[in-house]
Amino acid sequence: MKNDHSRASGVGLERSCTEHSAGWMRSAEAEHGVERLEAWFRGPAYRKHRHDTYAICLTTTGVQGFDYRGAAEISLPGQVVVLHPDELHDGHAVGEVGFGYRILYIDPALIFQAARAICGRPCALPFVRAPVCTSPRLAAAIASAFLDTREPLAADSLVLQLAEGLVEIDPSCGQARVPRRLDVAAVERAREYLDAERARVVASAELETVAGLSRYELARQFRLVCGTSPYRYLLMRRLDGARQQVAAGRALADTALGAGFADQAHFTRMFKAAYGLTPARYRARV
C-alpha cells in the first residue's frame, strides 16, 4: 500500500492515505504516461490532496464519497469519476461495507494531443463539469486498461479512448470530426510495417515515422480503415503466428518469447483472451 505522497517516473502523482483506513492498493510505475491503480477501502481513504494528472476512476463496488470543488459527491458501482489536474479532493467509503475502484492517472499533455486529433484543431483540455458521470466509453476504457498489456501501441489506443470519452461529455470541445480525408496510403504503410514486424513489440514513434501521421491521428484512421487499433492488429498477428507454433509443438516458453511476450504467463493470458483457450488446451485439441 502506498502511504502519504508518491511520485511515479515520468508522471507526477500525489496520493494521501489516512493512517486509520482499512484497505489495500495495487499499482505499478507509470508507463507511457499512464499509471493504473486498483484499491479497496473501508472508512476514510484519502486526506485532502491533488494530482497534476487527470484521474479517471471507475467505482467497482460499494459507494465512494469525496469532497470536490466545495461539494460532497458520491459514485456508485459502474459510475465514472473524472478529477481534473490540480483539483483538491479527498475520499471515503459511504457506509460500512467499503468501496472499491480502478483508476487511471493520465498525463494531461497526452489528452491534449489526442483531443487535437479528435477535434481536428488545437483546443483546451476537456473539462467535465460534473465529476461523477455515467460514460460507457470511459468505463470500457478503464476496464480494458486492466486487461491489456503495457505496450506503447496499447497505451496510444487507451489514451485515445479516454480522450474520446472526455470530449464526448464536454460540450466546449465540439463534435468529434471524421477526418476530411482518409490517408489510406499512410494506413496501408502502417499495416504493412506491422505485418513485417509481427514477432515483436513495435514502438509508437516507429509507426509515426512510417505513416507520417501522429500516433493518435493514425490510431483513429487505422480504426476507420481496418476496424481495429494498430495495437490490436499487431497483437492478433503475433498471436496468429504463435498459434501456428503451438500447434506445431514448439515449447510454450520459447513460443512466448519468440512472439514478443514478456513470459509464458503473459502469452497464456493474451492467448486465452483472444481464442477462449489456453495454449496448452489449444494444442491438445489440435
PDB file of C-alpha atoms in Angstrom:
ATOM      1  CA  MET A   1       0.000   0.000   0.000  1.00  0.00           C
ATOM      2  CA  LYS A   2       1.297   3.480  -0.815  1.00  0.00           C
ATOM      3  CA  ASN A   3       1.045   5.933   2.068  1.00  0.00           C
ATOM      4  CA  ASP A   4       1.296   9.730   2.069  1.00  0.00           C
ATOM      5  CA  HIS A   5       2.887  11.001  -1.137  1.00  0.00           C
ATOM      6  CA  SER A   6       4.253   9.031  -4.080  1.00  0.00           C
ATOM      7  CA  ARG A   7       5.515  10.038  -7.490  1.00  0.00           C
ATOM      8  CA  ALA A   8       5.793   7.739 -10.483  1.00  0.00           C
ATOM      9  CA  SER A   9       8.557   8.124 -13.022  1.00  0.00           C
ATOM     10  CA  GLY A  10       7.551  10.276 -15.980  1.00  0.00           C
ATOM     11  CA  VAL A  11       4.250  11.409 -14.408  1.00  0.00           C
ATOM     12  CA  GLY A  12       3.908  13.452 -11.226  1.00  0.00           C
ATOM     13  CA  LEU A  13       1.418  11.948  -8.801  1.00  0.00           C
ATOM     14  CA  GLU A  14       0.454  12.671  -5.223  1.00  0.00           C
ATOM     15  CA  ARG A  15      -1.717  10.487  -3.055  1.00  0.00           C
ATOM     16  CA  SER A  16      -2.540  10.720   0.626  1.00  0.00           C
ATOM     17  CA  CYS A  17      -3.910   7.943   2.834  1.00  0.00           C
ATOM     18  CA  THR A  18      -5.091   8.189   6.408  1.00  0.00           C
ATOM     19  CA  GLU A  19      -3.287   6.009   8.894  1.00  0.00           C
ATOM     20  CA  HIS A  20      -6.649   4.706  10.184  1.00  0.00           C
ATOM     21  CA  SER A  21      -8.188   3.463   6.938  1.00  0.00           C
ATOM     22  CA  ALA A  22      -8.649  -0.257   6.309  1.00  0.00           C
ATOM     23  CA  GLY A  23      -7.954  -1.413   2.801  1.00  0.00           C
ATOM     24  CA  TRP A  24      -5.414  -2.229   0.125  1.00  0.00           C
ATOM     25  CA  MET A  25      -3.916  -0.743  -3.038  1.00  0.00           C
ATOM     26  CA  ARG A  26      -2.205  -2.311  -6.054  1.00  0.00           C
ATOM     27  CA  SER A  27      -0.341  -0.177  -8.558  1.00  0.00           C
ATOM     28  CA  ALA A  28       2.698  -0.118 -10.796  1.00  0.00           C
ATOM     29  CA  GLU A  29       5.035   2.561 -12.049  1.00  0.00           C
ATOM     30  CA  ALA A  30       3.649   4.790 -14.791  1.00  0.00           C
ATOM     31  CA  GLU A  31       4.317   3.582 -18.332  1.00  0.00           C
ATOM     32  CA  HIS A  32       3.881   5.683 -21.470  1.00  0.00           C
ATOM     33  CA  GLY A  33       2.235   8.461 -19.443  1.00  0.00           C
ATOM     34  CA  VAL A  34      -0.380   6.238 -17.788  1.00  0.00           C
ATOM     35  CA  GLU A  35      -0.473   4.781 -14.276  1.00  0.00           C
ATOM     36  CA  ARG A  36      -3.023   2.156 -13.197  1.00  0.00           C
ATOM     37  CA  LEU A  37      -4.157   1.696  -9.605  1.00  0.00           C
ATOM     38  CA  GLU A  38      -6.756  -0.617  -8.080  1.00  0.00           C
ATOM     39  CA  ALA A  39      -7.878  -0.241  -4.463  1.00  0.00           C
ATOM     40  CA  TRP A  40     -10.480  -1.012  -1.812  1.00  0.00           C
ATOM     41  CA  PHE A  41     -11.113   0.950   1.381  1.00  0.00           C
ATOM     42  CA  ARG A  42     -13.436   0.904   4.341  1.00  0.00           C
ATOM     43  CA  GLY A  43     -13.896   4.178   6.194  1.00  0.00           C
ATOM     44  CA  PRO A  44     -11.671   7.170   5.351  1.00  0.00           C
ATOM     45  CA  ALA A  45      -9.364   6.567   2.405  1.00  0.00           C
ATOM     46  CA  TYR A  46      -7.540   9.760   1.427  1.00  0.00           C
ATOM     47  CA  ARG A  47      -6.931  13.105   3.082  1.00  0.00           C
ATOM     48  CA  LYS A  48      -7.209  16.284   1.014  1.00  0.00           C
ATOM     49  CA  HIS A  49      -4.690  16.177  -1.824  1.00  0.00           C
ATOM     50  CA  ARG A  50      -4.331  16.903  -5.533  1.00  0.00           C
ATOM     51  CA  HIS A  51      -2.728  15.380  -8.635  1.00  0.00           C
ATOM     52  CA  ASP A  52      -1.033  17.023 -11.598  1.00  0.00           C
ATOM     53  CA  THR A  53      -2.677  14.465 -13.880  1.00  0.00           C
ATOM     54  CA  TYR A  54      -6.176  13.582 -14.926  1.00  0.00           C
ATOM     55  CA  ALA A  55      -7.539  10.947 -12.536  1.00  0.00           C
ATOM     56  CA  ILE A  56     -10.286   8.897 -14.187  1.00  0.00           C
ATOM     57  CA  CYS A  57     -11.854   6.343 -11.871  1.00  0.00           C
ATOM     58  CA  LEU A  58     -14.402   3.549 -12.215  1.00  0.00           C
ATOM     59  CA  THR A  59     -16.204   2.638  -8.972  1.00  0.00           C
ATOM     60  CA  THR A  60     -16.443  -1.150  -8.889  1.00  0.00           C
ATOM     61  CA  THR A  61     -18.048  -1.951  -5.504  1.00  0.00           C
ATOM     62  CA  GLY A  62     -19.762  -0.066  -2.688  1.00  0.00           C
ATOM     63  CA  VAL A  63     -20.331   3.692  -2.567  1.00  0.00           C
ATOM     64  CA  GLN A  64     -17.423   6.086  -2.978  1.00  0.00           C
ATOM     65  CA  GLY A  65     -17.726   9.509  -1.360  1.00  0.00           C
ATOM     66  CA  PHE A  66     -15.486  12.547  -1.809  1.00  0.00           C
ATOM     67  CA  ASP A  67     -15.433  16.322  -1.443  1.00  0.00           C
ATOM     68  CA  TYR A  68     -14.601  18.152  -4.653  1.00  0.00           C
ATOM     69  CA  ARG A  69     -14.922  21.805  -5.660  1.00  0.00           C
ATOM     70  CA  GLY A  70     -16.821  22.622  -2.480  1.00  0.00           C
ATOM     71  CA  ALA A  71     -19.465  19.894  -2.852  1.00  0.00           C
ATOM     72  CA  ALA A  72     -19.979  16.406  -1.402  1.00  0.00           C
ATOM     73  CA  GLU A  73     -20.130  13.802  -4.183  1.00  0.00           C
ATOM     74  CA  ILE A  74     -20.877  10.075  -4.337  1.00  0.00           C
ATOM     75  CA  SER A  75     -20.164   7.482  -7.011  1.00  0.00           C
ATOM     76  CA  LEU A  76     -21.982   4.154  -7.349  1.00  0.00           C
ATOM     77  CA  PRO A  77     -20.718   0.952  -8.991  1.00  0.00           C
ATOM     78  CA  GLY A  78     -20.437   1.450 -12.747  1.00  0.00           C
ATOM     79  CA  GLN A  79     -20.165   5.226 -12.492  1.00  0.00           C
ATOM     80  CA  VAL A  80     -17.050   7.138 -13.539  1.00  0.00           C
ATOM     81  CA  VAL A  81     -15.325   9.889 -11.571  1.00  0.00           C
ATOM     82  CA  VAL A  82     -13.282  12.453 -13.521  1.00  0.00           C
ATOM     83  CA  LEU A  83     -10.894  14.553 -11.442  1.00  0.00           C
ATOM     84  CA  HIS A  84      -9.013  17.286 -13.261  1.00  0.00           C
ATOM     85  CA  PRO A  85      -5.374  18.195 -12.733  1.00  0.00           C
ATOM     86  CA  ASP A  86      -4.601  20.276  -9.641  1.00  0.00           C
ATOM     87  CA  GLU A  87      -8.114  19.979  -8.131  1.00  0.00           C
ATOM     88  CA  LEU A  88      -8.248  19.389  -4.365  1.00  0.00           C
ATOM     89  CA  HIS A  89     -10.228  16.322  -3.227  1.00  0.00           C
ATOM     90  CA  ASP A  90     -10.390  13.565  -0.635  1.00  0.00           C
ATOM     91  CA  GLY A  91     -12.025  10.118  -0.478  1.00  0.00           C
ATOM     92  CA  HIS A  92     -14.005   7.904   1.879  1.00  0.00           C
ATOM     93  CA  ALA A  93     -16.419   4.993   1.956  1.00  0.00           C
ATOM     94  CA  VAL A  94     -20.124   5.753   2.355  1.00  0.00           C
ATOM     95  CA  GLY A  95     -21.471   3.008   4.610  1.00  0.00           C
ATOM     96  CA  GLU A  96     -19.812   0.145   6.425  1.00  0.00           C
ATOM     97  CA  VAL A  97     -19.117  -2.214   3.514  1.00  0.00           C
ATOM     98  CA  GLY A  98     -16.331  -0.133   1.965  1.00  0.00           C
ATOM     99  CA  PHE A  99     -15.784   0.719  -1.678  1.00  0.00           C
ATOM    100  CA  GLY A 100     -13.533  -0.470  -4.492  1.00  0.00           C
ATOM    101  CA  TYR A 101     -12.339   1.259  -7.623  1.00  0.00           C
ATOM    102  CA  ARG A 102      -9.969   1.207 -10.555  1.00  0.00           C
ATOM    103  CA  ILE A 103      -8.308   4.462 -11.511  1.00  0.00           C
ATOM    104  CA  LEU A 104      -6.050   5.747 -14.266  1.00  0.00           C
ATOM    105  CA  TYR A 105      -3.704   8.703 -13.893  1.00  0.00           C
ATOM    106  CA  ILE A 106      -3.076  10.271 -17.309  1.00  0.00           C
ATOM    107  CA  ASP A 107      -0.522  12.879 -18.320  1.00  0.00           C
ATOM    108  CA  PRO A 108      -2.597  15.914 -19.460  1.00  0.00           C
ATOM    109  CA  ALA A 109      -0.226  16.501 -22.389  1.00  0.00           C
ATOM    110  CA  LEU A 110      -1.326  13.155 -23.867  1.00  0.00           C
ATOM    111  CA  ILE A 111      -5.010  14.046 -23.523  1.00  0.00           C
ATOM    112  CA  PHE A 112      -4.297  17.404 -25.206  1.00  0.00           C
ATOM    113  CA  GLN A 113      -2.588  15.715 -28.172  1.00  0.00           C
ATOM    114  CA  ALA A 114      -5.350  13.118 -28.556  1.00  0.00           C
ATOM    115  CA  ALA A 115      -8.122  15.735 -28.253  1.00  0.00           C
ATOM    116  CA  ARG A 116      -6.436  17.727 -31.006  1.00  0.00           C
ATOM    117  CA  ALA A 117      -6.523  14.677 -33.284  1.00  0.00           C
ATOM    118  CA  ILE A 118     -10.188  14.075 -32.422  1.00  0.00           C
ATOM    119  CA  CYS A 119     -11.362  17.678 -32.907  1.00  0.00           C
ATOM    120  CA  GLY A 120      -9.099  18.488 -35.840  1.00  0.00           C
ATOM    121  CA  ARG A 121      -7.751  21.636 -34.183  1.00  0.00           C
ATOM    122  CA  PRO A 122      -5.911  22.717 -31.041  1.00  0.00           C
ATOM    123  CA  CYS A 123      -8.384  23.030 -28.183  1.00  0.00           C
ATOM    124  CA  ALA A 124      -8.340  23.431 -24.417  1.00  0.00           C
ATOM    125  CA  LEU A 125      -8.110  20.333 -22.277  1.00  0.00           C
ATOM    126  CA  PRO A 126     -11.528  18.662 -21.944  1.00  0.00           C
ATOM    127  CA  PHE A 127     -13.314  19.827 -18.796  1.00  0.00           C
ATOM    128  CA  VAL A 128     -16.062  17.683 -17.256  1.00  0.00           C
ATOM    129  CA  ARG A 129     -18.221  19.891 -15.024  1.00  0.00           C
ATOM    130  CA  ALA A 130     -19.996  17.046 -13.200  1.00  0.00           C
ATOM    131  CA  PRO A 131     -17.263  14.932 -11.564  1.00  0.00           C
ATOM    132  CA  VAL A 132     -19.480  11.818 -11.448  1.00  0.00           C
ATOM    133  CA  CYS A 133     -20.937  10.597 -14.723  1.00  0.00           C
ATOM    134  CA  THR A 134     -22.259   7.536 -16.492  1.00  0.00           C
ATOM    135  CA  SER A 135     -19.995   7.067 -19.506  1.00  0.00           C
ATOM    136  CA  PRO A 136     -19.909   3.646 -21.172  1.00  0.00           C
ATOM    137  CA  ARG A 137     -16.930   4.774 -23.267  1.00  0.00           C
ATOM    138  CA  LEU A 138     -14.815   5.804 -20.276  1.00  0.00           C
ATOM    139  CA  ALA A 139     -15.892   2.788 -18.216  1.00  0.00           C
ATOM    140  CA  ALA A 140     -14.925   0.429 -21.044  1.00  0.00           C
ATOM    141  CA  ALA A 141     -11.558   2.158 -21.467  1.00  0.00           C
ATOM    142  CA  ILE A 142     -10.755   1.811 -17.758  1.00  0.00           C
ATOM    143  CA  ALA A 143     -11.808  -1.845 -17.719  1.00  0.00           C
ATOM    144  CA  SER A 144      -9.655  -2.611 -20.774  1.00  0.00           C
ATOM    145  CA  ALA A 145      -6.659  -0.856 -19.222  1.00  0.00           C
ATOM    146  CA  PHE A 146      -6.509  -3.526 -16.517  1.00  0.00           C
ATOM    147  CA  LEU A 147      -6.688  -6.372 -19.044  1.00  0.00           C
ATOM    148  CA  ASP A 148      -4.372  -5.229 -21.821  1.00  0.00           C
ATOM    149  CA  THR A 149      -0.608  -5.257 -21.829  1.00  0.00           C
ATOM    150  CA  ARG A 150       1.523  -2.174 -21.129  1.00  0.00           C
ATOM    151  CA  GLU A 151       2.880  -1.939 -24.670  1.00  0.00           C
ATOM    152  CA  PRO A 152       3.243   1.513 -26.282  1.00  0.00           C
ATOM    153  CA  LEU A 153       0.628   0.964 -29.011  1.00  0.00           C
ATOM    154  CA  ALA A 154      -1.827  -0.232 -26.344  1.00  0.00           C
ATOM    155  CA  ALA A 155      -1.188   2.997 -24.405  1.00  0.00           C
ATOM    156  CA  ASP A 156      -1.896   5.051 -27.540  1.00  0.00           C
ATOM    157  CA  SER A 157      -5.220   3.280 -28.010  1.00  0.00           C
ATOM    158  CA  LEU A 158      -6.116   3.734 -24.347  1.00  0.00           C
ATOM    159  CA  VAL A 159      -5.323   7.466 -24.317  1.00  0.00           C
ATOM    160  CA  LEU A 160      -7.357   7.953 -27.492  1.00  0.00           C
ATOM    161  CA  GLN A 161     -10.355   6.121 -25.960  1.00  0.00           C
ATOM    162  CA  LEU A 162     -10.143   8.238 -22.817  1.00  0.00           C
ATOM    163  CA  ALA A 163      -9.847  11.469 -24.791  1.00  0.00           C
ATOM    164  CA  GLU A 164     -12.840  10.475 -26.920  1.00  0.00           C
ATOM    165  CA  GLY A 165     -14.846   9.875 -23.757  1.00  0.00           C
ATOM    166  CA  LEU A 166     -13.835  13.235 -22.271  1.00  0.00           C
ATOM    167  CA  VAL A 167     -14.552  15.127 -25.492  1.00  0.00           C
ATOM    168  CA  GLU A 168     -17.920  13.390 -25.717  1.00  0.00           C
ATOM    169  CA  ILE A 169     -19.077  14.822 -22.376  1.00  0.00           C
ATOM    170  CA  ASP A 170     -17.509  18.285 -22.692  1.00  0.00           C
ATOM    171  CA  PRO A 171     -19.711  20.462 -24.953  1.00  0.00           C
ATOM    172  CA  SER A 172     -16.979  23.096 -25.261  1.00  0.00           C
ATOM    173  CA  CYS A 173     -14.833  20.690 -27.284  1.00  0.00           C
ATOM    174  CA  GLY A 174     -17.399  20.490 -30.062  1.00  0.00           C
ATOM    175  CA  GLN A 175     -18.189  17.435 -32.135  1.00  0.00           C
ATOM    176  CA  ALA A 176     -15.502  14.891 -32.859  1.00  0.00           C
ATOM    177  CA  ARG A 177     -14.742  15.171 -36.535  1.00  0.00           C
ATOM    178  CA  VAL A 178     -14.494  12.493 -39.145  1.00  0.00           C
ATOM    179  CA  PRO A 179     -11.189  13.052 -40.954  1.00  0.00           C
ATOM    180  CA  ARG A 180     -11.778  15.187 -44.052  1.00  0.00           C
ATOM    181  CA  ARG A 181      -9.587  12.802 -45.996  1.00  0.00           C
ATOM    182  CA  LEU A 182      -8.670   9.310 -45.006  1.00  0.00           C
ATOM    183  CA  ASP A 183      -4.996   8.820 -45.716  1.00  0.00           C
ATOM    184  CA  VAL A 184      -5.392   5.240 -46.868  1.00  0.00           C
ATOM    185  CA  ALA A 185      -1.814   5.094 -48.142  1.00  0.00           C
ATOM    186  CA  ALA A 186      -0.498   6.053 -44.692  1.00  0.00           C
ATOM    187  CA  VAL A 187      -2.676   3.443 -43.016  1.00  0.00           C
ATOM    188  CA  GLU A 188      -1.540   0.834 -45.517  1.00  0.00           C
ATOM    189  CA  ARG A 189       2.116   1.660 -44.864  1.00  0.00           C
ATOM    190  CA  ALA A 190       1.495   1.224 -41.151  1.00  0.00           C
ATOM    191  CA  ARG A 191      -0.352  -2.059 -41.689  1.00  0.00           C
ATOM    192  CA  GLU A 192       2.388  -3.475 -43.901  1.00  0.00           C
ATOM    193  CA  TYR A 193       5.004  -2.469 -41.333  1.00  0.00           C
ATOM    194  CA  LEU A 194       3.067  -4.232 -38.561  1.00  0.00           C
ATOM    195  CA  ASP A 195       2.782  -7.335 -40.747  1.00  0.00           C
ATOM    196  CA  ALA A 196       6.534  -7.301 -41.326  1.00  0.00           C
ATOM    197  CA  GLU A 197       7.333  -6.782 -37.617  1.00  0.00           C
ATOM    198  CA  ARG A 198       4.769  -9.232 -36.289  1.00  0.00           C
ATOM    199  CA  ALA A 199       7.165 -11.021 -33.936  1.00  0.00           C
ATOM    200  CA  ARG A 200       7.955  -8.094 -31.632  1.00  0.00           C
ATOM    201  CA  VAL A 201       6.624  -5.062 -29.804  1.00  0.00           C
ATOM    202  CA  VAL A 202       6.522  -2.002 -32.082  1.00  0.00           C
ATOM    203  CA  ALA A 203       7.041   1.483 -30.638  1.00  0.00           C
ATOM    204  CA  SER A 204       4.661   4.354 -31.341  1.00  0.00           C
ATOM    205  CA  ALA A 205       7.418   6.518 -32.813  1.00  0.00           C
ATOM    206  CA  GLU A 206       8.203   3.827 -35.390  1.00  0.00           C
ATOM    207  CA  LEU A 207       4.663   3.890 -36.756  1.00  0.00           C
ATOM    208  CA  GLU A 208       4.580   7.691 -36.768  1.00  0.00           C
ATOM    209  CA  THR A 209       7.701   7.687 -38.941  1.00  0.00           C
ATOM    210  CA  VAL A 210       6.359   5.034 -41.306  1.00  0.00           C
ATOM    211  CA  ALA A 211       2.871   6.519 -41.672  1.00  0.00           C
ATOM    212  CA  GLY A 212       3.714  10.216 -41.482  1.00  0.00           C
ATOM    213  CA  LEU A 213       0.823  10.788 -39.064  1.00  0.00           C
ATOM    214  CA  SER A 214       0.735  11.483 -35.338  1.00  0.00           C
ATOM    215  CA  ARG A 215       0.090   8.412 -33.198  1.00  0.00           C
ATOM    216  CA  TYR A 216      -3.458   9.482 -32.301  1.00  0.00           C
ATOM    217  CA  GLU A 217      -4.408  10.536 -35.820  1.00  0.00           C
ATOM    218  CA  LEU A 218      -3.027   7.222 -37.088  1.00  0.00           C
ATOM    219  CA  ALA A 219      -4.945   5.284 -34.418  1.00  0.00           C
ATOM    220  CA  ARG A 220      -8.215   6.980 -35.462  1.00  0.00           C
ATOM    221  CA  GLN A 221      -7.668   6.487 -39.191  1.00  0.00           C
ATOM    222  CA  PHE A 222      -6.392   2.931 -38.751  1.00  0.00           C
ATOM    223  CA  ARG A 223      -9.576   2.041 -36.866  1.00  0.00           C
ATOM    224  CA  LEU A 224     -11.746   3.581 -39.614  1.00  0.00           C
ATOM    225  CA  VAL A 225      -9.910   1.674 -42.363  1.00  0.00           C
ATOM    226  CA  CYS A 226      -9.035  -1.623 -40.619  1.00  0.00           C
ATOM    227  CA  GLY A 227     -11.760  -1.839 -37.982  1.00  0.00           C
ATOM    228  CA  THR A 228      -9.358  -2.066 -35.073  1.00  0.00           C
ATOM    229  CA  SER A 229      -6.452  -0.225 -33.451  1.00  0.00           C
ATOM    230  CA  PRO A 230      -2.816  -0.670 -34.513  1.00  0.00           C
ATOM    231  CA  TYR A 231      -2.164  -2.362 -31.164  1.00  0.00           C
ATOM    232  CA  ARG A 232      -4.955  -4.943 -31.535  1.00  0.00           C
ATOM    233  CA  TYR A 233      -3.988  -5.561 -35.163  1.00  0.00           C
ATOM    234  CA  LEU A 234      -0.351  -6.278 -34.235  1.00  0.00           C
ATOM    235  CA  LEU A 235      -1.360  -8.359 -31.217  1.00  0.00           C
ATOM    236  CA  MET A 236      -3.524 -10.635 -33.348  1.00  0.00           C
ATOM    237  CA  ARG A 237      -0.760 -11.036 -35.944  1.00  0.00           C
ATOM    238  CA  ARG A 238       1.632 -12.040 -33.150  1.00  0.00           C
ATOM    239  CA  LEU A 239      -0.915 -14.454 -31.716  1.00  0.00           C
ATOM    240  CA  ASP A 240      -1.687 -15.925 -35.147  1.00  0.00           C
ATOM    241  CA  GLY A 241       1.980 -16.755 -35.643  1.00  0.00           C
ATOM    242  CA  ALA A 242       2.308 -18.108 -32.118  1.00  0.00           C
ATOM    243  CA  ARG A 243      -0.784 -20.272 -32.561  1.00  0.00           C
ATOM    244  CA  GLN A 244       0.823 -21.979 -35.543  1.00  0.00           C
ATOM    245  CA  GLN A 245       3.925 -22.689 -33.472  1.00  0.00           C
ATOM    246  CA  VAL A 246       1.807 -24.049 -30.594  1.00  0.00           C
ATOM    247  CA  ALA A 247       0.071 -26.413 -32.996  1.00  0.00           C
ATOM    248  CA  ALA A 248       3.453 -27.493 -34.367  1.00  0.00           C
ATOM    249  CA  GLY A 249       4.602 -28.487 -30.868  1.00  0.00           C
ATOM    250  CA  ARG A 250       7.136 -25.768 -30.091  1.00  0.00           C
ATOM    251  CA  ALA A 251       7.758 -25.228 -26.367  1.00  0.00           C
ATOM    252  CA  LEU A 252       5.336 -22.655 -24.960  1.00  0.00           C
ATOM    253  CA  ALA A 253       8.045 -20.617 -23.229  1.00  0.00           C
ATOM    254  CA  ASP A 254      10.013 -20.369 -26.495  1.00  0.00           C
ATOM    255  CA  THR A 255       6.860 -19.520 -28.421  1.00  0.00           C
ATOM    256  CA  ALA A 256       6.026 -16.754 -25.963  1.00  0.00           C
ATOM    257  CA  LEU A 257       9.438 -15.124 -26.233  1.00  0.00           C
ATOM    258  CA  GLY A 258       9.545 -15.579 -29.999  1.00  0.00           C
ATOM    259  CA  ALA A 259       6.239 -13.691 -30.348  1.00  0.00           C
ATOM    260  CA  GLY A 260       7.429 -10.780 -28.236  1.00  0.00           C
ATOM    261  CA  PHE A 261       5.584 -11.546 -24.998  1.00  0.00           C
ATOM    262  CA  ALA A 262       7.183 -10.912 -21.626  1.00  0.00           C
ATOM    263  CA  ASP A 263       6.918 -14.535 -20.490  1.00  0.00           C
ATOM    264  CA  GLN A 264       4.766 -17.652 -20.798  1.00  0.00           C
ATOM    265  CA  ALA A 265       2.167 -16.352 -18.305  1.00  0.00           C
ATOM    266  CA  HIS A 266       1.724 -13.143 -20.310  1.00  0.00           C
ATOM    267  CA  PHE A 267       1.417 -15.139 -23.530  1.00  0.00           C
ATOM    268  CA  THR A 268      -1.113 -17.519 -21.976  1.00  0.00           C
ATOM    269  CA  ARG A 269      -3.255 -14.648 -20.701  1.00  0.00           C
ATOM    270  CA  MET A 270      -3.374 -12.893 -24.073  1.00  0.00           C
ATOM    271  CA  PHE A 271      -3.889 -16.159 -25.994  1.00  0.00           C
ATOM    272  CA  LYS A 272      -6.850 -17.129 -23.809  1.00  0.00           C
ATOM    273  CA  ALA A 273      -8.394 -13.669 -24.151  1.00  0.00           C
ATOM    274  CA  ALA A 274      -8.175 -13.927 -27.948  1.00  0.00           C
ATOM    275  CA  TYR A 275      -9.187 -17.555 -28.523  1.00  0.00           C
ATOM    276  CA  GLY A 276     -11.009 -18.672 -25.372  1.00  0.00           C
ATOM    277  CA  LEU A 277      -8.494 -21.456 -24.673  1.00  0.00           C
ATOM    278  CA  THR A 278      -5.073 -21.620 -23.068  1.00  0.00           C
ATOM    279  CA  PRO A 279      -2.216 -22.539 -25.446  1.00  0.00           C
ATOM    280  CA  ALA A 280      -1.921 -25.944 -23.766  1.00  0.00           C
ATOM    281  CA  ARG A 281      -5.616 -26.746 -24.252  1.00  0.00           C
ATOM    282  CA  TYR A 282      -5.464 -25.465 -27.817  1.00  0.00           C
ATOM    283  CA  ARG A 283      -2.542 -27.768 -28.546  1.00  0.00           C
ATOM    284  CA  ALA A 284      -4.368 -30.723 -27.015  1.00  0.00           C
ATOM    285  CA  ARG A 285      -7.440 -30.126 -29.146  1.00  0.00           C
ATOM    286  CA  VAL A 286      -5.467 -29.602 -32.344  1.00  0.00           C
TER     287      VAL A 286
END
